Each structure stands twice: as C-alpha cells, then as structure tokens.
Short mmCIF file of C-alpha atoms and ligand atoms in Angstrom, two decimals:
data_model
loop_
_atom_site.label_atom_id
_atom_site.label_comp_id
_atom_site.label_asym_id
_atom_site.label_seq_id
_atom_site.Cartn_x
_atom_site.Cartn_y
_atom_site.Cartn_z
CA MET A 1 0.00 0.00 0.00
CA GLU A 2 1.21 3.47 -0.84
CA SER A 3 2.22 5.74 2.02
CA PRO A 4 -0.34 8.46 2.75
CA PHE A 5 2.40 10.89 3.78
CA VAL A 6 3.23 13.92 1.64
CA GLU A 7 6.34 16.03 2.14
CA VAL A 8 5.25 19.55 3.13
CA ALA A 9 8.27 21.42 4.50
CA LYS A 10 11.77 21.31 5.84
CA ALA A 11 11.83 21.46 9.62
CA ASP A 12 14.32 24.32 9.67
CA GLU A 13 11.93 26.50 7.64
CA ILE A 14 9.79 26.88 10.76
CA SER A 15 11.19 28.67 13.81
CA PRO A 16 10.03 27.69 17.31
CA GLY A 17 6.76 29.49 18.11
CA LYS A 18 5.89 29.95 14.43
CA PHE A 19 3.81 28.20 11.80
CA ILE A 20 3.53 28.03 8.06
CA ARG A 21 0.55 27.43 5.82
CA VAL A 22 0.82 24.69 3.22
CA GLU A 23 -1.56 23.23 0.67
CA VAL A 24 -1.96 19.58 -0.20
CA ALA A 25 -4.41 18.74 -2.99
CA ARG A 26 -5.64 22.37 -2.78
CA LYS A 27 -6.53 22.02 0.90
CA PRO A 28 -4.81 24.33 3.40
CA TYR A 29 -3.04 23.10 6.52
CA ILE A 30 -1.08 24.74 9.30
CA ILE A 31 2.28 23.26 10.21
CA ALA A 32 3.27 24.66 13.60
CA ARG A 33 6.36 24.36 15.74
CA VAL A 34 6.40 24.62 19.52
CA ASP A 35 9.96 24.25 20.81
CA ASP A 36 11.09 21.13 18.95
CA ARG A 37 7.65 19.61 18.45
CA PHE A 38 5.72 19.92 15.21
CA TYR A 39 1.95 19.82 14.71
CA ALA A 40 -0.42 19.79 11.76
CA VAL A 41 -3.98 21.11 11.92
CA GLU A 42 -6.54 22.26 9.38
CA ASP A 43 -6.37 25.91 8.40
CA ASN A 44 -10.00 26.51 9.22
CA CYS A 45 -11.71 27.66 12.39
CA SER A 46 -14.59 25.42 13.48
CA HIS A 47 -16.65 28.42 14.58
CA GLU A 48 -17.14 30.13 11.24
CA ASP A 49 -15.15 28.99 8.23
CA TYR A 50 -12.27 31.38 8.70
CA PRO A 51 -8.53 30.76 8.17
CA LEU A 52 -6.68 30.10 11.40
CA SER A 53 -3.52 31.12 9.57
CA TYR A 54 -4.65 34.75 10.07
CA GLY A 55 -4.18 34.14 13.79
CA CYS A 56 -1.16 33.37 15.95
CA LEU A 57 0.29 30.75 18.24
CA ASP A 58 -0.19 30.97 22.00
CA GLY A 59 1.98 28.25 23.51
CA ASN A 60 0.72 24.97 22.11
CA ARG A 61 -2.53 26.53 20.94
CA ILE A 62 -3.52 28.38 17.81
CA LYS A 63 -5.67 31.44 18.29
CA CYS A 64 -8.31 32.50 15.79
CA SER A 65 -8.01 36.18 14.95
CA LEU A 66 -11.72 36.66 14.27
CA HIS A 67 -13.32 35.94 17.66
CA GLY A 68 -10.36 34.76 19.72
CA SER A 69 -11.02 31.06 20.30
CA ARG A 70 -7.88 29.07 20.95
CA PHE A 71 -7.46 25.44 19.87
CA SER A 72 -5.06 22.82 21.17
CA LEU A 73 -2.51 21.90 18.50
CA GLU A 74 -2.34 18.41 20.03
CA THR A 75 -6.02 17.50 20.15
CA GLY A 76 -7.76 20.24 18.15
CA ALA A 77 -10.05 20.92 21.11
CA PRO A 78 -11.34 24.47 21.57
CA GLU A 79 -10.26 26.09 24.82
CA ASP A 80 -12.33 29.27 24.63
CA GLU A 81 -15.74 30.31 23.42
CA PRO A 82 -17.29 30.99 21.01
CA ALA A 83 -15.94 27.87 19.23
CA ASP A 84 -17.36 24.65 20.65
CA GLU A 85 -16.23 22.13 18.04
CA PRO A 86 -12.67 20.84 17.60
CA ILE A 87 -10.54 21.47 14.55
CA ARG A 88 -9.00 18.55 12.69
CA THR A 89 -5.50 17.40 13.54
CA TYR A 90 -3.23 15.38 11.28
CA ARG A 91 -0.31 13.02 11.66
CA LEU A 92 3.00 14.64 10.95
CA GLU A 93 6.32 12.80 10.78
CA LEU A 94 9.79 14.30 10.95
CA CYS A 95 12.34 12.34 8.94
CA GLU A 96 15.87 13.53 8.18
CA GLY A 97 14.91 17.18 8.62
CA ARG A 98 11.80 16.96 6.47
CA LEU A 99 8.17 17.08 7.57
CA TRP A 100 5.65 14.65 6.13
CA LEU A 101 1.90 15.13 6.52
CA ASP A 102 -0.79 12.46 6.35
CA PRO A 103 -3.73 14.47 4.99
CA SER A 104 -6.32 12.00 6.26
CA PRO A 105 -7.82 13.22 9.58
CA ASP A 106 -6.21 11.79 12.70
CA ILE A 107 -8.99 9.74 14.28
CA SER A 108 -6.78 8.56 17.15
CA GLY A 109 -7.33 11.94 18.76
S1 LIG B 1 -14.29 32.39 13.43
FE1 LIG B 1 -12.77 31.63 14.77
S2 LIG B 1 -13.54 32.05 16.76
FE2 LIG B 1 -15.07 32.80 15.40
#
C-alpha cells in the first residue's frame, strides 16, 4: 500500500513558536512548531469557516483572529468560546529534517 504521507516542508523553515501554511491537494493546513515539536492542523476555524492562519500561536494553541477562540494543537479541542467544536489534527512525521503530513484526519485523537 502506498504511504499516505506527503512532504510539506523542511523542519528548519519553521522557527520555534511559528507556523507556516501549506496546501496539499488544494486544501490548506497549518504546520506549527512549539519548541522542537511539530503539529499539523486544518487551516479553518470550526466556529465560522475562517482561516486560522490569520491568527497566531499561543503556547501549544492556535488562536483565531476573528473571535479569539484558541485550539489545542495536540487535540484540536477548543479552549475558549465561542468555538465549541474541535478542529481537525493530522499526523506529521519528521524524517531527516523533512516534515511529512498524512492528509487523512487523525482519528486517534
Ligand atoms: S471564526 Fe474563529 S472564533 Fe469565530
């Protein structure tokens, strides 16, 4: 079976505390770095379809710039109102300095 992973970035393109926006099959994702850990989430707020890439990181959360909800980069869970639904998270592998995204939603939580 073919690997679902797609190369999306080099790890050293993303500084700690920053993220980049990438597209795979025309769908946008956020690849974020917190210290030396990397996360992948959808680039879409669950409150109103609005790009989370307009927002910023707050520790290991991403904050929506429209109404301020913050979402865990690990689980996708909202931590503030008004959002009450999680965002999707994705598996991301780091291999030899390159980041590989599995664009199927991570159902393991
Ligand atoms: S659109 Fe993101 S919190 Fe409202």
